[in-house]
Short mmCIF file of C-alpha atoms and ligand atoms in Angstrom, two decimals:
data_model
loop_
_atom_site.label_atom_id
_atom_site.label_comp_id
_atom_site.label_asym_id
_atom_site.label_seq_id
_atom_site.Cartn_x
_atom_site.Cartn_y
_atom_site.Cartn_z
CA MET N 1 201.32 156.40 157.26
CA LYS N 2 199.19 157.70 160.33
CA SER N 3 195.81 155.95 161.40
CA PRO N 4 193.22 158.57 159.96
CA GLU N 5 194.96 158.24 156.38
CA LEU N 6 194.46 154.23 156.89
CA PHE N 7 191.42 154.28 158.13
CA ALA N 8 190.00 156.63 154.99
CA ARG N 9 191.74 153.96 152.64
CA ALA N 10 190.42 150.67 154.71
CA SER N 11 186.75 152.28 154.62
CA SER N 12 186.56 152.14 150.76
CA VAL N 13 187.66 148.49 150.75
CA LEU N 14 186.84 146.82 154.42
CA PRO N 15 183.42 147.29 155.57
CA GLY N 16 183.40 149.74 158.15
CA GLY N 17 187.21 149.79 157.67
CA VAL N 18 187.86 146.94 159.97
CA ASN N 19 187.57 142.85 159.70
CA SER N 20 186.05 142.35 162.77
CA PRO N 21 183.33 144.74 164.18
CA VAL N 22 184.80 145.22 167.84
CA ARG N 23 187.68 146.64 166.30
CA ARG N 24 185.81 149.81 165.19
CA PHE N 25 185.29 152.40 168.02
CA SER N 26 184.56 156.04 167.99
CA PRO N 27 185.90 158.01 166.70
CA MET N 28 188.25 155.88 164.62
CA PRO N 29 190.34 152.95 165.44
CA PHE N 30 194.13 153.30 165.50
CA TYR N 31 195.87 151.01 163.32
CA THR N 32 198.71 148.95 164.80
CA SER N 33 202.54 148.83 163.22
CA LEU N 34 204.09 146.50 165.55
CA ALA N 35 203.48 144.39 168.85
CA LYS N 36 206.12 143.11 171.35
CA GLY N 37 205.75 141.87 174.79
CA SER N 38 203.26 144.02 176.93
CA LYS N 39 202.75 146.86 174.30
CA ILE N 40 201.86 147.46 170.73
CA LEU N 41 202.95 150.33 168.64
CA THR N 42 200.18 152.46 166.53
CA GLU N 43 201.04 153.94 163.18
CA ASP N 44 200.89 157.12 165.07
CA GLY N 45 203.92 156.56 166.90
CA ALA N 46 202.00 155.43 170.48
CA TRP N 47 203.02 152.67 172.73
CA LEU N 48 200.34 151.46 174.58
CA ILE N 49 200.17 148.93 177.35
CA ASP N 50 197.79 146.10 175.90
CA TYR N 51 195.30 144.66 177.91
CA CYS N 52 193.31 143.55 174.94
CA LEU N 53 195.99 140.85 174.04
CA ALA N 54 194.09 140.11 170.97
CA TYR N 55 190.95 139.42 172.99
CA GLY N 56 193.06 136.43 174.90
CA PRO N 57 195.18 133.95 173.02
CA LEU N 58 198.67 136.10 173.86
CA ILE N 59 199.05 134.59 177.46
CA PHE N 60 203.08 135.16 176.88
CA GLY N 61 202.26 138.50 175.56
CA HIS N 62 202.95 139.64 171.99
CA ALA N 63 205.90 137.95 169.68
CA PRO N 64 207.90 136.20 172.47
CA GLU N 65 211.37 134.82 171.03
CA PHE N 66 210.25 131.40 171.97
CA LEU N 67 207.43 131.42 169.67
CA VAL N 68 208.93 133.23 166.84
CA GLU N 69 211.57 130.93 166.88
CA ALA N 70 209.61 127.78 166.91
CA VAL N 71 207.12 129.25 164.06
CA SER N 72 210.21 130.25 161.89
CA GLU N 73 211.81 127.01 162.00
CA GLN N 74 208.59 125.43 161.20
CA ILE N 75 207.37 127.77 158.14
CA LYS N 76 211.39 126.73 156.88
CA GLU N 77 209.72 123.35 156.88
CA GLY N 78 206.48 124.00 155.16
CA SER N 79 203.42 125.92 156.38
CA VAL N 80 200.47 123.61 155.28
CA TYR N 81 200.90 119.86 154.44
CA GLY N 82 197.79 118.71 153.47
CA THR N 83 198.78 115.07 154.95
CA PRO N 84 199.10 114.22 158.52
CA HIS N 85 202.03 115.05 160.52
CA LYS N 86 203.87 115.03 164.02
CA SER N 87 202.92 118.15 165.44
CA GLU N 88 199.17 117.75 165.08
CA VAL N 89 199.24 114.22 167.33
CA GLU N 90 201.82 116.09 169.60
CA LEU N 91 199.45 118.91 170.27
CA ALA N 92 196.63 116.26 170.45
CA GLU N 93 198.26 114.80 173.00
CA GLU N 94 199.13 117.84 175.06
CA VAL N 95 195.41 118.79 174.92
CA VAL N 96 194.41 115.32 176.17
CA ARG N 97 196.84 115.27 178.82
CA SER N 98 195.75 118.83 179.88
CA ILE N 99 192.17 118.32 180.31
CA PRO N 100 190.99 114.89 181.64
CA SER N 101 187.23 115.38 180.11
CA VAL N 102 189.04 115.10 176.63
CA SER N 103 190.32 111.97 175.03
CA MET N 104 189.96 112.91 171.41
CA VAL N 105 190.27 116.18 169.51
CA ARG N 106 189.42 117.43 166.03
CA PHE N 107 191.61 120.72 165.17
CA VAL N 108 189.72 123.04 162.98
CA ASN N 109 190.52 126.86 162.19
CA SER N 110 188.38 129.02 164.83
CA GLY N 111 186.26 128.81 167.72
CA GLY N 112 183.43 129.45 165.70
CA GLU N 113 184.07 126.55 163.72
CA ALA N 114 184.62 124.54 166.38
CA ALA N 115 181.15 125.33 168.21
CA MET N 116 179.51 124.85 164.78
CA ASN N 117 180.94 121.28 164.77
CA ALA N 118 180.06 120.72 168.26
CA VAL N 119 176.29 121.11 167.50
CA ARG N 120 176.50 118.99 164.45
CA LEU N 121 178.11 116.37 166.49
CA ALA N 122 175.76 116.51 169.46
CA ARG N 123 172.97 116.32 167.59
CA ALA N 124 173.97 113.39 165.76
CA PHE N 125 175.10 111.61 168.71
CA THR N 126 171.92 112.29 170.40
CA GLY N 127 169.47 111.78 167.27
CA ARG N 128 168.01 114.98 168.93
CA VAL N 129 167.90 118.48 167.47
CA LYS N 130 167.33 121.34 170.14
CA ILE N 131 170.04 123.13 171.81
CA VAL N 132 170.21 125.09 174.74
CA LYS N 133 172.40 128.26 174.99
CA PHE N 134 172.66 131.07 177.50
CA ASP N 135 171.85 134.98 177.25
CA GLY N 136 175.10 136.70 176.69
CA CYS N 137 177.23 134.04 175.70
CA TYR N 138 178.91 133.97 172.37
CA HIS N 139 180.06 131.27 170.70
CA GLY N 140 181.09 132.31 167.44
CA ALA N 141 179.07 133.51 164.08
CA VAL N 142 177.14 130.54 164.21
CA ASP N 143 173.63 130.90 162.84
CA PRO N 144 171.92 128.67 165.78
CA LEU N 145 173.71 130.41 168.32
CA LEU N 146 173.81 133.83 167.36
CA VAL N 147 170.76 134.71 169.09
CA ASP N 148 169.66 136.12 172.49
CA ARG N 149 166.77 136.60 174.82
CA ALA N 150 164.88 139.46 173.72
CA GLY N 151 164.07 140.50 177.11
CA ASP N 152 163.02 139.01 180.28
CA ALA N 153 159.86 137.03 179.02
CA ASP N 154 160.10 133.09 179.60
CA GLY N 155 158.57 132.61 176.17
CA ASN N 156 161.79 131.90 174.58
CA VAL N 157 161.21 128.53 172.94
CA ASN N 158 160.33 127.53 169.47
CA GLY N 159 162.28 131.02 168.26
CA ILE N 160 159.69 133.29 169.88
CA GLY N 161 161.08 135.76 172.48
CA LEU N 162 164.60 135.84 170.92
CA ILE N 163 166.40 138.43 168.89
CA PRO N 164 168.88 136.94 166.24
CA LEU N 165 172.33 138.96 166.86
CA SER N 166 172.49 139.16 162.98
CA ARG N 167 170.40 139.96 160.12
CA GLY N 168 170.32 136.59 157.70
CA VAL N 169 169.81 134.24 160.29
CA PRO N 170 166.58 132.36 159.17
CA PRO N 171 163.97 132.02 161.60
CA ASN N 172 163.62 128.82 161.01
CA VAL N 173 167.23 127.89 162.10
CA LEU N 174 166.41 129.55 165.76
CA LYS N 175 163.37 127.58 166.20
CA ASP N 176 165.22 124.86 167.41
CA THR N 177 167.57 127.25 169.85
CA ILE N 178 166.40 127.78 173.44
CA VAL N 179 168.14 130.87 175.47
CA LEU N 180 168.18 130.97 179.20
CA PRO N 181 169.36 133.25 181.59
CA PHE N 182 172.85 132.67 183.00
CA ASN N 183 173.37 131.57 186.51
CA ASN N 184 169.89 130.76 186.72
CA ILE N 185 169.22 126.96 188.00
CA ASP N 186 165.41 127.58 188.12
CA SER N 187 165.18 128.03 184.50
CA LEU N 188 166.92 124.77 183.65
CA ASN N 189 163.74 122.88 184.04
CA ILE N 190 163.14 123.49 180.38
CA VAL N 191 165.79 120.98 179.67
CA ASN N 192 164.05 117.70 178.54
CA GLU N 193 164.61 114.62 176.42
CA GLU N 194 164.59 116.45 173.27
CA VAL N 195 167.60 118.46 174.01
CA ALA N 196 170.67 117.54 172.32
CA ALA N 197 173.19 119.89 173.76
CA VAL N 198 173.29 122.46 176.83
CA ILE N 199 176.20 124.61 175.33
CA VAL N 200 177.59 127.37 177.70
CA GLU N 201 180.71 129.34 178.31
CA PRO N 202 181.43 128.23 181.71
CA VAL N 203 182.55 131.65 182.60
CA MET N 204 181.01 134.09 180.73
CA GLY N 205 183.60 136.52 178.64
CA ASN N 206 181.14 137.88 176.16
CA ALA N 207 178.92 140.28 178.64
CA GLY N 208 182.31 141.39 179.92
CA LEU N 209 183.52 138.65 182.54
CA VAL N 210 180.71 137.39 184.49
CA LEU N 211 181.58 134.43 186.93
CA PRO N 212 179.28 131.48 187.21
CA GLU N 213 177.89 130.26 190.56
CA ARG N 214 179.57 127.08 191.11
CA GLU N 215 176.33 125.50 191.75
CA PHE N 216 174.91 126.70 188.55
CA LEU N 217 177.47 124.86 186.57
CA ARG N 218 176.59 121.80 188.82
CA ALA N 219 173.00 122.12 188.13
CA LEU N 220 174.05 121.93 184.08
CA ARG N 221 175.71 118.77 184.46
CA GLU N 222 173.10 117.22 186.44
CA VAL N 223 170.55 118.26 184.08
CA CYS N 224 172.21 116.88 181.36
CA THR N 225 173.36 113.58 182.89
CA SER N 226 169.55 112.96 183.81
CA VAL N 227 167.93 114.03 180.50
CA GLY N 228 170.56 112.30 178.07
CA ALA N 229 171.87 115.95 176.47
CA LEU N 230 175.66 116.52 176.03
CA LEU N 231 176.95 119.52 178.13
CA VAL N 232 179.19 121.50 176.06
CA PHE N 233 181.72 124.23 177.61
CA ASP N 234 182.77 126.74 175.21
CA GLU N 235 186.48 127.29 177.02
CA VAL N 236 187.57 129.36 173.98
CA ILE N 237 188.55 132.20 176.34
CA THR N 238 189.07 130.23 179.54
CA GLY N 239 190.90 126.90 178.03
CA PHE N 240 194.59 127.06 179.17
CA ARG N 241 194.09 130.88 180.58
CA VAL N 242 192.09 130.09 183.93
CA LEU N 243 194.35 126.92 184.56
CA LYS N 244 196.25 124.19 182.30
CA GLY N 245 192.76 122.19 182.47
CA GLY N 246 190.39 125.50 182.07
CA ALA N 247 187.52 126.53 183.91
CA GLN N 248 186.51 122.70 184.15
CA GLN N 249 189.32 122.15 186.36
CA PHE N 250 188.69 125.29 188.25
CA TYR N 251 185.33 124.72 189.13
CA GLY N 252 185.36 120.94 188.77
CA VAL N 253 182.68 120.21 186.63
CA SER N 254 183.14 117.99 183.58
CA PRO N 255 181.44 118.56 180.26
CA ASP N 256 181.14 116.00 177.44
CA LEU N 257 182.38 118.12 174.61
CA THR N 258 184.80 121.00 174.99
CA ILE N 259 185.22 123.81 172.43
CA LEU N 260 188.79 125.44 172.41
CA GLY N 261 190.55 128.26 170.53
CA LYS N 262 192.64 131.39 171.41
CA ILE N 263 195.49 130.34 173.37
CA LEU N 264 195.76 126.82 171.98
CA GLY N 265 197.13 128.22 168.64
CA GLY N 266 199.86 130.45 170.39
CA GLY N 267 198.55 133.44 168.28
CA PHE N 268 197.89 131.49 165.40
CA PRO N 269 194.48 130.66 164.06
CA ILE N 270 192.88 127.73 165.59
CA GLY N 271 189.98 125.99 167.07
CA ALA N 272 189.32 122.60 168.45
CA LEU N 273 186.39 120.43 169.43
CA GLY N 274 187.23 117.74 172.37
CA GLY N 275 185.68 115.26 174.48
CA LYS N 276 185.02 111.63 175.00
CA LYS N 277 185.80 109.00 172.75
CA GLU N 278 182.48 107.14 172.23
CA ILE N 279 181.29 110.95 170.68
CA MET N 280 184.42 112.09 168.95
CA GLU N 281 184.77 108.77 166.94
CA LEU N 282 181.47 109.97 165.17
CA ILE N 283 183.76 112.37 163.18
CA ALA N 284 184.73 111.67 159.71
CA PRO N 285 186.20 109.95 158.59
CA CYS N 286 185.61 107.47 161.75
CA GLY N 287 182.20 108.05 161.66
CA ASN N 288 179.60 109.95 159.35
CA VAL N 289 179.95 113.50 160.95
CA PHE N 290 181.22 115.74 158.47
CA ASN N 291 183.84 117.89 159.25
CA ALA N 292 187.05 118.86 156.92
CA GLY N 293 189.44 121.85 156.34
CA THR N 294 192.42 122.83 154.11
CA PHE N 295 194.04 124.60 157.38
CA ASN N 296 192.81 122.15 159.99
CA GLY N 297 195.92 121.09 161.98
CA ASN N 298 198.09 123.22 159.80
CA PRO N 299 201.96 123.18 161.27
CA VAL N 300 202.50 126.67 161.56
CA SER N 301 199.26 126.87 164.59
CA MET N 302 200.20 123.25 165.61
CA VAL N 303 203.83 123.95 166.42
CA ALA N 304 203.03 127.77 168.04
CA GLY N 305 200.42 125.87 170.19
CA LEU N 306 202.60 123.25 171.25
CA SER N 307 205.30 125.83 172.32
CA VAL N 308 202.74 127.66 174.80
CA LEU N 309 201.05 124.89 175.97
CA ARG N 310 204.37 123.48 177.19
CA ARG N 311 205.32 126.44 179.07
CA LEU N 312 202.43 126.55 180.96
CA ASN N 313 202.26 125.48 184.69
CA ASP N 314 200.94 126.18 188.03
CA VAL N 315 203.92 128.62 188.43
CA VAL N 316 202.41 130.85 185.48
CA TYR N 317 199.26 130.69 186.75
CA SER N 318 200.05 131.75 189.98
CA ALA N 319 202.36 134.44 189.24
CA LEU N 320 199.51 135.58 186.66
CA ASP N 321 196.88 135.86 189.27
CA SER N 322 199.21 138.10 191.59
CA ALA N 323 200.25 140.37 188.87
CA THR N 324 196.49 140.99 188.01
CA GLY N 325 194.97 140.93 191.42
CA ARG N 326 197.51 143.57 192.11
CA LEU N 327 196.12 145.56 189.49
CA CYS N 328 192.44 144.96 190.14
CA THR N 329 192.68 145.34 193.65
CA GLY N 330 194.31 149.10 192.56
CA PHE N 331 191.52 149.81 190.11
CA GLU N 332 188.69 149.15 193.23
CA GLU N 333 190.69 151.28 195.44
CA ILE N 334 190.75 154.08 192.79
CA LEU N 335 187.46 154.20 192.08
CA GLU N 336 186.16 153.68 195.46
CA ASP N 337 188.12 156.86 196.60
CA ALA N 338 186.83 158.56 193.70
CA GLY N 339 183.28 157.80 194.73
CA ILE N 340 182.31 156.10 191.65
CA PRO N 341 180.08 152.95 192.09
CA SER N 342 181.70 150.00 189.97
CA GLN N 343 182.39 146.12 190.03
CA VAL N 344 185.77 144.78 189.16
CA ASN N 345 185.13 141.17 188.22
CA ARG N 346 188.00 139.02 187.91
CA LEU N 347 189.16 135.35 187.40
CA GLY N 348 192.76 134.91 187.42
CA SER N 349 194.38 136.98 184.64
CA ILE N 350 190.91 137.96 183.16
CA PHE N 351 188.95 140.71 184.43
CA THR N 352 186.22 143.62 183.48
CA VAL N 353 185.78 146.82 185.16
CA PHE N 354 181.69 147.64 185.56
CA PHE N 355 180.39 150.92 186.48
CA SER N 356 177.43 149.58 188.39
CA GLU N 357 175.99 149.51 191.96
CA ARG N 358 174.78 146.00 191.32
CA GLN N 359 176.83 142.77 191.44
CA VAL N 360 177.29 141.85 187.53
CA ARG N 361 175.91 138.24 187.31
CA ASP N 362 174.41 137.64 184.15
CA LYS N 363 173.54 139.78 180.55
CA ASN N 364 171.01 141.79 182.27
CA THR N 365 173.14 143.15 185.01
CA ALA N 366 176.22 143.42 182.75
CA LYS N 367 173.80 145.56 180.41
CA ALA N 368 172.60 147.74 183.18
CA SER N 369 176.20 148.90 184.22
CA ARG N 370 177.07 152.41 182.64
CA SER N 371 178.66 151.60 179.63
CA GLU N 372 179.17 155.24 178.56
CA VAL N 373 181.18 155.41 181.93
CA PHE N 374 183.44 152.38 180.56
CA SER N 375 183.84 154.22 177.05
CA ALA N 376 185.22 157.29 178.58
CA LEU N 377 187.18 155.22 180.11
CA HIS N 378 188.68 153.31 177.49
CA ARG N 379 189.44 156.81 175.74
CA GLU N 380 191.23 158.57 178.62
CA LEU N 381 193.30 155.49 179.17
CA MET N 382 194.06 155.19 175.43
CA ALA N 383 194.92 159.07 175.45
CA ARG N 384 197.84 158.05 178.30
CA GLY N 385 199.19 154.91 176.70
CA VAL N 386 196.89 152.02 178.09
CA PHE N 387 194.82 150.04 176.11
CA PHE N 388 191.49 148.35 177.04
CA PRO N 389 189.33 146.77 174.82
CA PRO N 390 187.01 149.15 173.53
CA SER N 391 183.76 147.31 174.42
CA GLN N 392 182.67 146.91 177.98
CA PHE N 393 181.23 143.94 177.04
CA GLU N 394 184.74 142.24 176.26
CA CYS N 395 187.03 141.09 178.76
CA CYS N 396 190.81 142.54 179.89
CA PHE N 397 193.60 140.17 179.78
CA MET N 398 197.09 140.17 181.55
CA SER N 399 200.00 138.31 180.09
CA VAL N 400 203.26 136.83 181.77
CA VAL N 401 205.47 139.60 180.57
CA HIS N 402 203.28 142.48 181.88
CA THR N 403 205.87 143.87 184.63
CA ASP N 404 205.60 145.07 188.08
CA GLU N 405 206.45 148.48 185.98
CA ASP N 406 203.36 148.05 183.77
CA VAL N 407 201.34 147.52 186.56
CA SER N 408 202.16 150.62 188.39
CA ASN N 409 202.30 152.82 185.33
CA THR N 410 198.74 151.52 184.37
CA LEU N 411 197.51 152.40 187.85
CA GLU N 412 198.99 155.70 187.51
CA LYS N 413 197.03 156.28 184.32
CA PHE N 414 194.00 154.57 185.50
CA SER N 415 193.94 157.08 188.34
CA LEU N 416 194.40 160.14 186.25
CA ALA N 417 191.61 158.82 183.63
CA VAL N 418 188.82 158.68 186.42
CA GLU N 419 189.85 162.19 187.45
CA ALA N 420 189.56 163.34 183.86
CA ILE N 421 186.17 161.23 183.65
CA LYS N 422 184.94 162.95 186.83
CA ARG N 423 186.07 166.40 185.53
CA GLY N 424 184.36 165.62 182.42
CA GLY N 425 180.80 165.20 184.44
CA ILE N 426 180.25 161.98 182.82
CA VAL N 427 179.88 160.01 185.74
CA GLN N 428 177.62 160.80 189.03
CA CYS N 429 179.68 159.87 192.20
CA LEU N 430 178.72 158.40 195.77
C1 PLP Z 1 183.95 132.02 174.34
C2 PLP Z 1 183.98 132.36 172.87
N1 PLP Z 1 183.39 131.20 172.03
C3 PLP Z 1 183.78 131.04 170.46
C4 PLP Z 1 184.35 132.22 169.82
C5 PLP Z 1 184.70 132.25 168.66
O1 PLP Z 1 185.93 132.53 168.10
P1 PLP Z 1 186.90 132.71 167.09
O2 PLP Z 1 186.65 134.05 167.08
O3 PLP Z 1 188.22 132.04 166.74
O4 PLP Z 1 185.69 132.05 165.91
C6 PLP Z 1 184.86 133.36 170.83
C7 PLP Z 1 185.41 134.61 170.26
O5 PLP Z 1 186.19 135.41 170.98
C8 PLP Z 1 184.34 133.34 172.04
O6 PLP Z 1 184.89 133.98 173.00
#
């Protein structure tokens, strides 16, 4: 069955024909029939080199043999027990070994759930209610964090000057959220003794890829320590992606709590909250901060995560870095030759192509880039067998199984796509 027919059927039974908004793009999404290695096959018979990679979890690409075997074996032995079991202990130990700031972990089922629990835990630990987040950072569909700044105005305290990112978020839930601009050390002077937690994506991945200044992350650590607030790093994207110890290892800044997801589950649903023992021991049944879940620590996600984490090491990260470097340098050369102002932001195997003359360093500079040119690029690439995430504000990812040939093919198609965009007159050149 082809995508148009599936989309028509889906539209009457799934809101917007999809199960997550970014999957819906113009004129209609394609439906995937299978995925293997670096590629996905659409219901229309097209193979696409995949740089979306399910928005981050698939560092070894789609359906690697070792993962299929591990998960198949586990399913024969049970998919969910409702009791403790060995692989959750092993995965927790692997996380603790990989991330020095984490000495205990609670497994949940999504990054958003982990973020929601991080807020609750930080409030319980500190006895305070205010939380600070950063403009453009996303932490899952969590009411008090589903909010950004309405503009450049400073009046973003007590719910004033904020825009909820969803209808249905009650205004009183936002009155305790403060939203500050990313990469702006001066704005941190608002963080005081009323703040329970400062929560941040240490590398912003939800405005496209936006890199932090190391000094900014250091300043976050300092201010949290000085006012007694918890520093929470949301490493749902960067955890096990940037390095085995995440962005905190790369930048050398240690948070109090870490939120994980994506790669941790090896392609199966997962989220995790980890941190210092004295904070984590407040979680029930050890303490009285409530968290529970039928599928928490389910053996399929645990085994999948273990099989992936055990294969991650410096050699893997270095290979990923060089392959992605070659790809992104190629993009920069093609765009420069075409005279199209652009910025390619990259960290290891994560990257975003922005169409802008200015460095992209926060949400406002990301939003000022020409996302209509990105949409045209996305369309032209897809027509030639390359799949980037459809939104300018999502990151692209490389996997270990993207080959040199994939990279060369992608650069060839990218060049053709850029020519097509120029011919279409969508972009002004230098
Ligand atoms: C940084 C970050 N935090 C949290 C989440 C939410 O994770 P999940 O989709 O598993 O709820 C995401 C999702 O993309 C994310 O990028």
